[in-house]
Amino acid sequence: MLNYAELKPKGKEFQAATSLKVEEFEALVPAFKKAYEEAYVNTTTAEGEVRRRKAGGGVKGRLANIEDKLLFILVYVKTYPLQTMHGLQFGLSQPQTNEWIQRLLPVLREAMQAKGMVPERDGGQVAAHATLNIEGADLLLDGLERPRQRPKDAQQQTACYSGKSKSHCDKNLVIVHEHTQQVIYLSSTMPGHVHDKKMADDAHITYPDEATLTQDTGFQGYQPANVLVYQPQKNSKASL
């Protein structure tokens, strides 16, 4: 069964399971602990009932410490398994797993917000993102496509079909910090036929002055004010 103490020495496996390096995980623990204690103040059980004994008393549960709680919810978010399968990894039944997921997801979000790890969803607020003031504004802009089941409705098929990937998909714009790899911005989800440049235009993204922006040819013609844009040139077809 998974637990923090046993997984910590296995760096590659730890990162594969959580998306975080051990040191990144440990940096998140204090914010996660603070958010958890503020949410539940140690007065309720995992089931939300009023606690009858002092917190920490009685038989130790499977997620006895804060590191195991954080590991549990990060593995769930990273892999998104069936709750029954996720519970087997941590020695929990499916009902217990569901209770812990509902309990810990809001705590994780609160902790990540406190650490500035949650992407901005409003394009107009990107310029004010705290990371850009600390690390500088060298950014990567990209359109990410996620395959989806082919719709039965003909109009929906057309809307979801991407000429770029030749498949049915949904897509989002993301802005990633070039040096830290942190996701700074995540757009709303759009159907696959929408062009990358149109998504960027419609998002009305603001950038810090003198930011640098690396983008691919799907954003041809996208040139925000006061931003230095790097874009590869399309290869011309060689004549025979």
Short mmCIF file of C-alpha atoms in Angstrom, two decimals:
data_model
loop_
_atom_site.label_atom_id
_atom_site.label_comp_id
_atom_site.label_asym_id
_atom_site.label_seq_id
_atom_site.Cartn_x
_atom_site.Cartn_y
_atom_site.Cartn_z
CA MET A 1 0.00 0.00 0.00
CA LEU A 2 1.16 3.51 -0.79
CA ASN A 3 2.43 5.79 1.93
CA TYR A 4 4.72 8.80 1.99
CA ALA A 5 7.52 7.28 4.08
CA GLU A 6 8.03 4.35 1.69
CA LEU A 7 7.58 6.29 -1.55
CA LYS A 8 9.77 9.28 -0.61
CA PRO A 9 13.16 7.58 -1.30
CA LYS A 10 11.97 6.54 -4.78
CA GLY A 11 12.35 9.87 -6.57
CA LYS A 12 11.26 8.87 -10.08
CA GLU A 13 8.31 6.82 -8.88
CA PHE A 14 7.31 9.63 -6.50
CA GLN A 15 7.25 12.21 -9.28
CA ALA A 16 5.43 9.83 -11.63
CA ALA A 17 2.72 9.29 -9.00
CA THR A 18 2.26 12.91 -7.90
CA SER A 19 3.72 15.14 -10.67
CA LEU A 20 5.91 16.72 -7.96
CA LYS A 21 9.50 16.21 -6.92
CA VAL A 22 9.95 15.30 -3.25
CA GLU A 23 11.22 18.80 -2.42
CA GLU A 24 8.23 20.37 -4.21
CA PHE A 25 5.90 18.07 -2.29
CA GLU A 26 7.51 19.02 1.02
CA ALA A 27 7.25 22.72 0.15
CA LEU A 28 3.50 22.25 -0.34
CA VAL A 29 2.96 20.37 2.95
CA PRO A 30 2.83 23.44 5.28
CA ALA A 31 0.19 25.20 3.15
CA PHE A 32 -1.79 21.95 2.86
CA LYS A 33 -1.62 21.38 6.61
CA LYS A 34 -2.73 24.96 7.33
CA ALA A 35 -5.65 24.69 4.90
CA TYR A 36 -6.69 21.33 6.35
CA GLU A 37 -6.62 22.56 9.93
CA GLU A 38 -8.51 25.73 9.02
CA ALA A 39 -11.16 23.72 7.20
CA TYR A 40 -11.75 21.15 9.91
CA VAL A 41 -10.17 22.68 13.05
CA ASN A 42 -9.73 19.15 14.39
CA THR A 43 -13.30 19.21 15.69
CA THR A 44 -14.79 16.77 13.18
CA THR A 45 -14.02 13.28 11.95
CA ALA A 46 -13.36 12.38 8.32
CA GLU A 47 -17.09 11.70 8.07
CA GLY A 48 -17.90 15.23 9.26
CA GLU A 49 -19.20 14.14 12.66
CA VAL A 50 -18.37 15.98 15.87
CA ARG A 51 -15.18 14.51 17.35
CA ARG A 52 -15.72 12.80 20.72
CA ARG A 53 -12.06 12.42 21.63
CA LYS A 54 -8.99 14.57 21.17
CA ALA A 55 -7.63 14.65 17.63
CA GLY A 56 -4.99 11.94 17.22
CA GLY A 57 -6.53 9.69 19.84
CA GLY A 58 -7.86 6.21 19.20
CA VAL A 59 -6.83 3.79 16.46
CA LYS A 60 -4.64 5.34 13.77
CA GLY A 61 -6.30 5.52 10.36
CA ARG A 62 -4.69 4.75 7.01
CA LEU A 63 -4.19 8.47 6.30
CA ALA A 64 -2.89 9.23 9.77
CA ASN A 65 -0.48 12.07 8.93
CA ILE A 66 -0.71 15.12 6.72
CA GLU A 67 1.89 13.82 4.25
CA ASP A 68 -0.19 10.70 3.55
CA LYS A 69 -3.29 12.84 3.08
CA LEU A 70 -1.50 15.04 0.56
CA LEU A 71 -0.04 12.00 -1.22
CA PHE A 72 -3.50 10.41 -1.39
CA ILE A 73 -5.15 13.38 -3.09
CA LEU A 74 -2.23 14.19 -5.40
CA VAL A 75 -2.09 10.62 -6.71
CA TYR A 76 -5.85 10.74 -7.28
CA VAL A 77 -5.68 14.03 -9.19
CA LYS A 78 -2.69 12.87 -11.26
CA THR A 79 -3.99 9.43 -12.24
CA TYR A 80 -7.79 9.82 -11.80
CA PRO A 81 -8.38 6.09 -11.21
CA LEU A 82 -11.62 4.39 -10.27
CA GLN A 83 -12.25 5.07 -6.59
CA THR A 84 -12.21 1.36 -5.83
CA MET A 85 -8.75 1.00 -7.38
CA HIS A 86 -7.47 4.14 -5.67
CA GLY A 87 -8.72 2.84 -2.34
CA LEU A 88 -6.87 -0.44 -2.81
CA GLN A 89 -3.59 1.50 -3.10
CA PHE A 90 -4.18 3.10 0.31
CA GLY A 91 -6.02 0.32 2.15
CA LEU A 92 -9.41 2.05 2.01
CA SER A 93 -12.85 0.91 0.92
CA GLN A 94 -14.60 2.71 -1.93
CA PRO A 95 -16.94 4.64 0.44
CA GLN A 96 -13.96 5.70 2.57
CA THR A 97 -12.05 6.71 -0.55
CA ASN A 98 -14.94 8.84 -1.76
CA GLU A 99 -15.22 10.56 1.64
CA TRP A 100 -11.53 11.41 1.68
CA ILE A 101 -11.59 12.70 -1.90
CA GLN A 102 -14.50 15.03 -1.13
CA ARG A 103 -12.75 16.16 2.04
CA LEU A 104 -9.29 16.76 0.58
CA LEU A 105 -9.93 18.22 -2.88
CA PRO A 106 -10.99 21.65 -1.53
CA VAL A 107 -8.05 21.58 0.88
CA LEU A 108 -5.61 20.90 -1.96
CA ARG A 109 -7.04 23.73 -4.04
CA GLU A 110 -6.81 26.15 -1.10
CA ALA A 111 -3.20 25.14 -0.46
CA MET A 112 -2.23 25.51 -4.11
CA GLN A 113 -3.88 28.92 -4.29
CA ALA A 114 -1.92 30.00 -1.23
CA LYS A 115 1.30 28.88 -2.96
CA GLY A 116 0.39 30.55 -6.25
CA MET A 117 0.21 27.19 -8.01
CA VAL A 118 -3.33 27.49 -9.44
CA PRO A 119 -3.45 28.76 -13.04
CA GLU A 120 -5.21 32.04 -13.72
CA ARG A 121 -8.50 31.46 -15.55
CA ASP A 122 -9.17 35.11 -16.45
CA GLY A 123 -6.94 36.24 -19.32
CA GLY A 124 -7.25 39.83 -18.19
CA GLN A 125 -5.48 39.00 -14.91
CA VAL A 126 -2.41 37.24 -16.34
CA ALA A 127 -0.20 40.36 -16.19
CA ALA A 128 -0.79 40.58 -12.43
CA HIS A 129 0.19 36.96 -11.72
CA ALA A 130 2.59 36.90 -8.78
CA THR A 131 5.04 34.51 -10.45
CA LEU A 132 5.71 36.98 -13.26
CA ASN A 133 6.76 39.64 -10.77
CA ILE A 134 9.23 37.24 -9.13
CA GLU A 135 10.57 35.10 -11.97
CA GLY A 136 10.19 37.47 -14.92
CA ALA A 137 7.86 37.10 -17.89
CA ASP A 138 9.40 34.64 -20.35
CA LEU A 139 6.33 32.72 -21.46
CA LEU A 140 5.26 29.88 -23.75
CA LEU A 141 1.81 29.97 -25.37
CA ASP A 142 0.29 26.79 -26.75
CA GLY A 143 -3.01 25.20 -27.66
CA LEU A 144 -3.52 21.79 -26.05
CA GLU A 145 -5.91 19.26 -27.57
CA ARG A 146 -7.51 16.36 -25.71
CA PRO A 147 -9.09 13.52 -27.69
CA ARG A 148 -12.78 12.97 -27.09
CA GLN A 149 -15.35 10.44 -28.25
CA ARG A 150 -16.69 11.15 -31.73
CA PRO A 151 -20.12 12.81 -31.27
CA LYS A 152 -23.12 11.16 -32.88
CA ASP A 153 -24.63 14.47 -33.97
CA ALA A 154 -23.25 15.66 -37.32
CA GLN A 155 -23.02 19.32 -36.28
CA GLN A 156 -21.17 18.41 -33.10
CA GLN A 157 -18.82 16.23 -35.13
CA THR A 158 -17.91 19.25 -37.25
CA ALA A 159 -17.53 21.50 -34.20
CA CYS A 160 -15.23 19.07 -32.40
CA TYR A 161 -13.07 18.12 -35.38
CA SER A 162 -9.58 19.58 -35.38
CA GLY A 163 -7.86 20.01 -38.71
CA LYS A 164 -4.59 20.28 -36.80
CA SER A 165 -4.70 16.78 -35.30
CA LYS A 166 -7.23 15.28 -37.75
CA SER A 167 -9.34 14.04 -34.84
CA HIS A 168 -12.27 14.97 -32.62
CA CYS A 169 -11.09 16.80 -29.52
CA ASP A 170 -11.56 19.57 -26.99
CA LYS A 171 -8.88 22.20 -26.54
CA ASN A 172 -7.54 24.81 -24.14
CA LEU A 173 -4.96 27.55 -24.33
CA VAL A 174 -2.15 27.40 -21.78
CA ILE A 175 0.58 29.84 -20.89
CA VAL A 176 3.59 28.25 -19.21
CA HIS A 177 6.52 30.03 -17.58
CA GLU A 178 9.56 29.17 -19.66
CA HIS A 179 11.94 28.70 -16.72
CA THR A 180 9.81 27.30 -13.89
CA GLN A 181 7.42 25.28 -16.12
CA GLN A 182 4.55 26.59 -13.99
CA VAL A 183 1.19 26.88 -15.78
CA ILE A 184 0.32 30.57 -15.50
CA TYR A 185 -2.95 30.57 -17.47
CA LEU A 186 -5.53 27.97 -18.47
CA SER A 187 -8.36 29.05 -20.76
CA SER A 188 -11.90 27.77 -20.83
CA THR A 189 -12.44 24.61 -22.88
CA MET A 190 -13.38 25.04 -26.53
CA PRO A 191 -14.36 22.59 -29.30
CA GLY A 192 -11.56 21.31 -31.49
CA HIS A 193 -12.40 23.29 -34.65
CA VAL A 194 -11.64 26.66 -33.01
CA HIS A 195 -8.31 28.04 -34.24
CA ASP A 196 -5.54 28.71 -31.73
CA LYS A 197 -5.21 32.38 -32.74
CA LYS A 198 -8.95 32.99 -32.40
CA MET A 199 -8.89 31.50 -28.91
CA ALA A 200 -6.01 33.81 -28.00
CA ASP A 201 -7.77 36.86 -29.47
CA ASP A 202 -11.03 36.08 -27.67
CA ALA A 203 -9.27 35.47 -24.33
CA HIS A 204 -8.10 39.13 -24.17
CA ILE A 205 -4.93 38.09 -22.34
CA THR A 206 -2.90 40.85 -20.73
CA TYR A 207 0.89 40.54 -20.52
CA PRO A 208 3.47 42.47 -18.51
CA ASP A 209 5.34 45.08 -20.52
CA GLU A 210 8.43 43.69 -22.27
CA ALA A 211 7.32 40.09 -21.75
CA THR A 212 8.66 37.51 -24.19
CA LEU A 213 6.21 35.05 -25.73
CA THR A 214 7.17 31.92 -27.64
CA GLN A 215 4.35 30.54 -29.79
CA ASP A 216 3.96 28.15 -32.71
CA THR A 217 2.60 28.85 -36.18
CA GLY A 218 -0.95 28.16 -35.04
CA PHE A 219 -0.84 31.68 -33.61
CA GLN A 220 0.34 33.32 -36.86
CA GLY A 221 -0.55 37.02 -36.65
CA TYR A 222 -1.06 37.08 -32.87
CA GLN A 223 0.98 40.04 -31.66
CA PRO A 224 0.06 41.46 -28.23
CA ALA A 225 1.16 45.04 -27.56
CA ASN A 226 4.52 45.59 -25.83
CA VAL A 227 5.37 41.87 -26.06
CA LEU A 228 8.36 40.38 -27.89
CA VAL A 229 7.04 37.38 -29.83
CA TYR A 230 9.19 34.46 -30.97
CA GLN A 231 7.59 32.26 -33.60
CA PRO A 232 9.17 29.69 -35.92
CA GLN A 233 8.69 30.26 -39.62
CA LYS A 234 6.68 27.79 -41.66
CA ASN A 235 8.82 25.67 -43.92
CA SER A 236 8.14 26.40 -47.57
CA LYS A 237 7.49 23.33 -49.70
CA ALA A 238 10.48 22.56 -51.84
CA SER A 239 9.68 22.58 -55.52
CA LEU A 240 10.41 19.42 -57.46
#
